[in-house]
Amino acid sequence: QVQLVESGGGLVQAGGSLRLSCAASGSINNFNPMGWYRQAPGKQRELVATITSGGTSNYADSVKGRFTISRDNTKNTVYLQMNSLKPEDAAVYYCNGHLPFFRSSPAGYDYWGQGTQVTVSF
């Protein structure tokens, strides 16, 4: 079974930057899209950003202009560059990979990492 492992989380002051990495145990070429989600205490998991195999990115309004998602297929890694961090960005961030038509199913299959904690202090 493919594994997605997040790293790069930690403590940062408001206004600072952090880069998250999501390393896959195998090729990410078939994941479309890949994305980052986050979940803060008392809130539902929300979409942060996605990127298609063609390089098209989408962002939640709350992070637009501050976060950048990218993928490096040669390294089987997806990144989330987070700039101008706010205390509201504090959450556990999860990497997601969507495999379309998994076992010929049009619903596909979603792979998830274990999550990495991002803490933003005032």
GROMACS .gro file of C-alpha atoms in nm:
model
  122
    1GLN     CA    1   0.000   0.000   0.000
    2VAL     CA    2   0.133   0.343  -0.092
    3GLN     CA    3   0.238   0.566   0.197
    4LEU     CA    4   0.226   0.944   0.220
    5VAL     CA    5   0.451   1.093   0.486
    6GLU     CA    6   0.432   1.461   0.576
    7SER     CA    7   0.720   1.655   0.725
    8GLY     CA    8   0.823   2.013   0.786
    9GLY     CA    9   0.568   2.108   1.045
   10GLY     CA   10   0.666   2.290   1.358
   11LEU     CA   11   0.642   2.614   1.551
   12VAL     CA   12   0.670   2.946   1.374
   13GLN     CA   13   0.589   3.303   1.468
   14ALA     CA   14   0.313   3.494   1.294
   15GLY     CA   15   0.442   3.641   0.971
   16GLY     CA   16   0.696   3.365   0.927
   17SER     CA   17   0.724   3.092   0.666
   18LEU     CA   18   0.721   2.716   0.663
   19ARG     CA   19   0.749   2.453   0.391
   20LEU     CA   20   0.569   2.123   0.423
   21SER     CA   21   0.674   1.816   0.229
   22CYS     CA   22   0.476   1.506   0.142
   23ALA     CA   23   0.691   1.213   0.035
   24ALA     CA   24   0.526   0.914  -0.130
   25SER     CA   25   0.661   0.561  -0.109
   26GLY     CA   26   0.602   0.522  -0.481
   27SER     CA   27   0.531   0.721  -0.791
   28ILE     CA   28   0.285   1.010  -0.762
   29ASN     CA   29   0.235   1.026  -1.138
   30ASN     CA   30  -0.105   0.861  -1.113
   31PHE     CA   31  -0.233   1.085  -0.833
   32ASN     CA   32  -0.466   1.346  -0.975
   33PRO     CA   33  -0.510   1.572  -0.799
   34MET     CA   34  -0.286   1.585  -0.498
   35GLY     CA   35  -0.367   1.823  -0.219
   36TRP     CA   36  -0.319   1.954   0.129
   37TYR     CA   37  -0.592   1.963   0.392
   38ARG     CA   38  -0.588   2.090   0.747
   39GLN     CA   39  -0.788   2.041   1.062
   40ALA     CA   40  -0.786   2.269   1.364
   41PRO     CA   41  -0.939   2.181   1.702
   42GLY     CA   42  -1.315   2.216   1.694
   43LYS     CA   43  -1.325   2.250   1.317
   44GLN     CA   44  -1.384   2.014   1.029
   45ARG     CA   45  -1.107   1.916   0.796
   46GLU     CA   46  -1.085   2.173   0.519
   47LEU     CA   47  -0.922   2.186   0.180
   48VAL     CA   48  -0.616   2.409   0.164
   49ALA     CA   49  -0.483   2.355  -0.187
   50THR     CA   50  -0.484   2.107  -0.474
   51ILE     CA   51  -0.269   2.057  -0.779
   52THR     CA   52  -0.354   1.853  -1.087
   53SER     CA   53  -0.117   1.643  -1.292
   54GLY     CA   54  -0.119   1.928  -1.543
   55GLY     CA   55   0.001   2.176  -1.283
   56THR     CA   56  -0.325   2.360  -1.223
   57SER     CA   57  -0.349   2.483  -0.865
   58ASN     CA   58  -0.649   2.578  -0.656
   59TYR     CA   59  -0.649   2.739  -0.314
   60ALA     CA   60  -0.887   2.811  -0.035
   61ASP     CA   61  -0.968   3.181  -0.014
   62SER     CA   62  -0.814   3.197   0.331
   63VAL     CA   63  -0.468   3.104   0.201
   64LYS     CA   64  -0.477   3.247  -0.150
   65GLY     CA   65  -0.176   3.465  -0.217
   66ARG     CA   66   0.016   3.327   0.082
   67PHE     CA   67   0.047   2.953   0.015
   68THR     CA   68   0.188   2.777  -0.290
   69ILE     CA   69   0.144   2.410  -0.373
   70SER     CA   70   0.381   2.228  -0.606
   71ARG     CA   71   0.467   1.873  -0.706
   72ASP     CA   72   0.791   1.712  -0.815
   73ASN     CA   73   0.716   1.385  -0.988
   74THR     CA   74   1.085   1.292  -1.013
   75LYS     CA   75   1.111   1.304  -0.634
   76ASN     CA   76   0.760   1.170  -0.569
   77THR     CA   77   0.702   1.467  -0.343
   78VAL     CA   78   0.441   1.739  -0.302
   79TYR     CA   79   0.520   2.065  -0.126
   80LEU     CA   80   0.324   2.338   0.043
   81GLN     CA   81   0.510   2.665   0.083
   82MET     CA   82   0.340   2.872   0.351
   83ASN     CA   83   0.427   3.240   0.382
   84SER     CA   84   0.290   3.519   0.599
   85LEU     CA   85   0.157   3.266   0.844
   86LYS     CA   86  -0.125   3.367   1.074
   87PRO     CA   87  -0.237   3.216   1.405
   88GLU     CA   88  -0.551   3.102   1.223
   89ASP     CA   89  -0.331   2.875   1.009
   90ALA     CA   90  -0.243   2.658   1.307
   91ALA     CA   91  -0.370   2.306   1.245
   92VAL     CA   92  -0.270   1.953   1.161
   93TYR     CA   93  -0.192   1.946   0.791
   94TYR     CA   94  -0.264   1.631   0.591
   95CYS     CA   95  -0.136   1.528   0.250
   96ASN     CA   96  -0.386   1.374   0.011
   97GLY     CA   97  -0.343   1.181  -0.310
   98HIS     CA   98  -0.641   1.092  -0.525
   99LEU     CA   99  -0.623   0.790  -0.752
  100PRO     CA  100  -0.897   0.807  -1.016
  101PHE     CA  101  -1.074   0.491  -1.125
  102PHE     CA  102  -0.919   0.279  -0.855
  103ARG     CA  103  -0.984  -0.085  -0.946
  104SER     CA  104  -1.195   0.047  -1.232
  105SER     CA  105  -1.418   0.239  -0.990
  106PRO     CA  106  -1.514   0.590  -1.104
  107ALA     CA  107  -1.512   0.702  -0.739
  108GLY     CA  108  -1.139   0.646  -0.719
  109TYR     CA  109  -0.947   0.618  -0.394
  110ASP     CA  110  -0.796   0.869  -0.153
  111TYR     CA  111  -0.464   0.817   0.022
  112TRP     CA  112  -0.382   1.016   0.335
  113GLY     CA  113  -0.072   1.092   0.531
  114GLN     CA  114  -0.050   1.084   0.908
  115GLY     CA  115  -0.050   1.461   0.939
  116THR     CA  116   0.203   1.715   1.058
  117GLN     CA  117   0.140   1.980   1.323
  118VAL     CA  118   0.178   2.346   1.237
  119THR     CA  119   0.173   2.588   1.529
  120VAL     CA  120   0.174   2.964   1.477
  121SER     CA  121   0.245   3.187   1.773
  122PHE     CA  122   0.162   3.554   1.815
   0.00000   0.00000   0.00000
